[in-house]
């Protein structure tokens, strides 16, 4: 079993890229997997935490000069950029809402593990993801209302509590496993842990793609256009993130670019589904393609950046 998991872990990005098409090829599997979405999210976060060095997380927390601007860019500057882009394009109202909400959402819970898979700074990714996730109930509803006039009742306190409980629960589970297994054994079986994460991500992709095959068959041109939009949004936000943070060093900038281009829009749609139309949910489903395909397509860039450590920008005063 460990050998099989290790095989998936060593070929993680390729497996993710191939596996995203499972939900399209076998629609019945997608429908059957849908109830497993929440357990899959918890499992992904637990496995992500297992692969992170606690000292690395502490080190990331000691870099507020990097973490605070990164969270500010993700939650405050990014939605303004998303709204500007949506205003320049001839999009259906539901897609405009989806693009703005996506750009105002925190990074995906899976971003720290994806960062680790491609050789980036998983601890920095986890720190930014956690901080942005806890703050988004306060920042997103007023921003979306100001930009679109859309009132989102996502219950900031309740959502923050749910996120805190998820982080605390998965953190406790990861700490217990780390204590029982020991650092040496976890390091030895790192490829198998990565393989477990890849399999859970594949399960999540299959579940969230429920209904996409039918949409692609009935409206292929429209779905192709939306695919181009979600790839453009992810690549554009990654490029902007890298440009904004490139003075922090190649590895940190590329890690933050990955976080900027992969957002947890499902968190918001799941909290206030009545505020969104079917177009918004189709946008969410199609987002899985850049999430699963871009790590393998951009891996040479990520790998090249991972060879450079973080160093503070020079004092120019």
JSON list of C-alpha atoms in Angstrom, two decimals, residues 16-33 201-214 288-289:
[
{"chain": "A", "resi": 16, "resn": "UNK", "atom": "CA", "xyz": [-3.58, 15.54, -10.66]},
{"chain": "A", "resi": 17, "resn": "UNK", "atom": "CA", "xyz": [-3.49, 16.71, -14.27]},
{"chain": "A", "resi": 18, "resn": "UNK", "atom": "CA", "xyz": [-4.81, 13.37, -15.56]},
{"chain": "A", "resi": 19, "resn": "UNK", "atom": "CA", "xyz": [-7.27, 12.78, -12.76]},
{"chain": "A", "resi": 20, "resn": "UNK", "atom": "CA", "xyz": [-9.22, 16.02, -13.25]},
{"chain": "A", "resi": 21, "resn": "UNK", "atom": "CA", "xyz": [-10.76, 14.44, -16.34]},
{"chain": "A", "resi": 22, "resn": "UNK", "atom": "CA", "xyz": [-12.20, 11.52, -14.35]},
{"chain": "A", "resi": 23, "resn": "UNK", "atom": "CA", "xyz": [-15.20, 13.55, -13.26]},
{"chain": "A", "resi": 24, "resn": "UNK", "atom": "CA", "xyz": [-15.91, 14.43, -16.88]},
{"chain": "A", "resi": 25, "resn": "UNK", "atom": "CA", "xyz": [-15.43, 10.92, -18.23]},
{"chain": "A", "resi": 26, "resn": "UNK", "atom": "CA", "xyz": [-17.54, 9.21, -15.55]},
{"chain": "A", "resi": 27, "resn": "UNK", "atom": "CA", "xyz": [-20.40, 11.59, -14.56]},
{"chain": "A", "resi": 28, "resn": "UNK", "atom": "CA", "xyz": [-22.03, 8.96, -12.32]},
{"chain": "A", "resi": 29, "resn": "UNK", "atom": "CA", "xyz": [-18.83, 8.80, -10.26]},
{"chain": "A", "resi": 30, "resn": "UNK", "atom": "CA", "xyz": [-18.93, 12.58, -9.83]},
{"chain": "A", "resi": 31, "resn": "UNK", "atom": "CA", "xyz": [-22.49, 12.47, -8.48]},
{"chain": "A", "resi": 32, "resn": "UNK", "atom": "CA", "xyz": [-21.64, 9.61, -6.10]},
{"chain": "A", "resi": 33, "resn": "UNK", "atom": "CA", "xyz": [-18.55, 11.41, -4.75]},
{"chain": "A", "resi": 201, "resn": "UNK", "atom": "CA", "xyz": [-7.49, 15.83, -4.28]},
{"chain": "A", "resi": 202, "resn": "UNK", "atom": "CA", "xyz": [-8.58, 13.56, -7.10]},
{"chain": "A", "resi": 203, "resn": "UNK", "atom": "CA", "xyz": [-11.65, 12.57, -5.09]},
{"chain": "A", "resi": 204, "resn": "UNK", "atom": "CA", "xyz": [-12.43, 16.25, -4.49]},
{"chain": "A", "resi": 205, "resn": "UNK", "atom": "CA", "xyz": [-12.06, 17.06, -8.19]},
{"chain": "A", "resi": 206, "resn": "UNK", "atom": "CA", "xyz": [-14.37, 14.24, -9.20]},
{"chain": "A", "resi": 207, "resn": "UNK", "atom": "CA", "xyz": [-17.00, 15.39, -6.70]},
{"chain": "A", "resi": 208, "resn": "UNK", "atom": "CA", "xyz": [-16.95, 19.09, -7.60]},
{"chain": "A", "resi": 209, "resn": "UNK", "atom": "CA", "xyz": [-17.16, 18.40, -11.37]},
{"chain": "A", "resi": 210, "resn": "UNK", "atom": "CA", "xyz": [-20.63, 16.91, -11.01]},
{"chain": "A", "resi": 211, "resn": "UNK", "atom": "CA", "xyz": [-22.76, 18.34, -13.85]},
{"chain": "A", "resi": 212, "resn": "UNK", "atom": "CA", "xyz": [-19.91, 19.77, -15.95]},
{"chain": "A", "resi": 213, "resn": "UNK", "atom": "CA", "xyz": [-20.06, 16.99, -18.56]},
{"chain": "A", "resi": 214, "resn": "UNK", "atom": "CA", "xyz": [-23.73, 17.73, -19.27]},
{"chain": "A", "resi": 288, "resn": "UNK", "atom": "CA", "xyz": [-10.74, 22.87, -11.09]},
{"chain": "A", "resi": 289, "resn": "UNK", "atom": "CA", "xyz": [-8.98, 22.69, -14.46]}
]
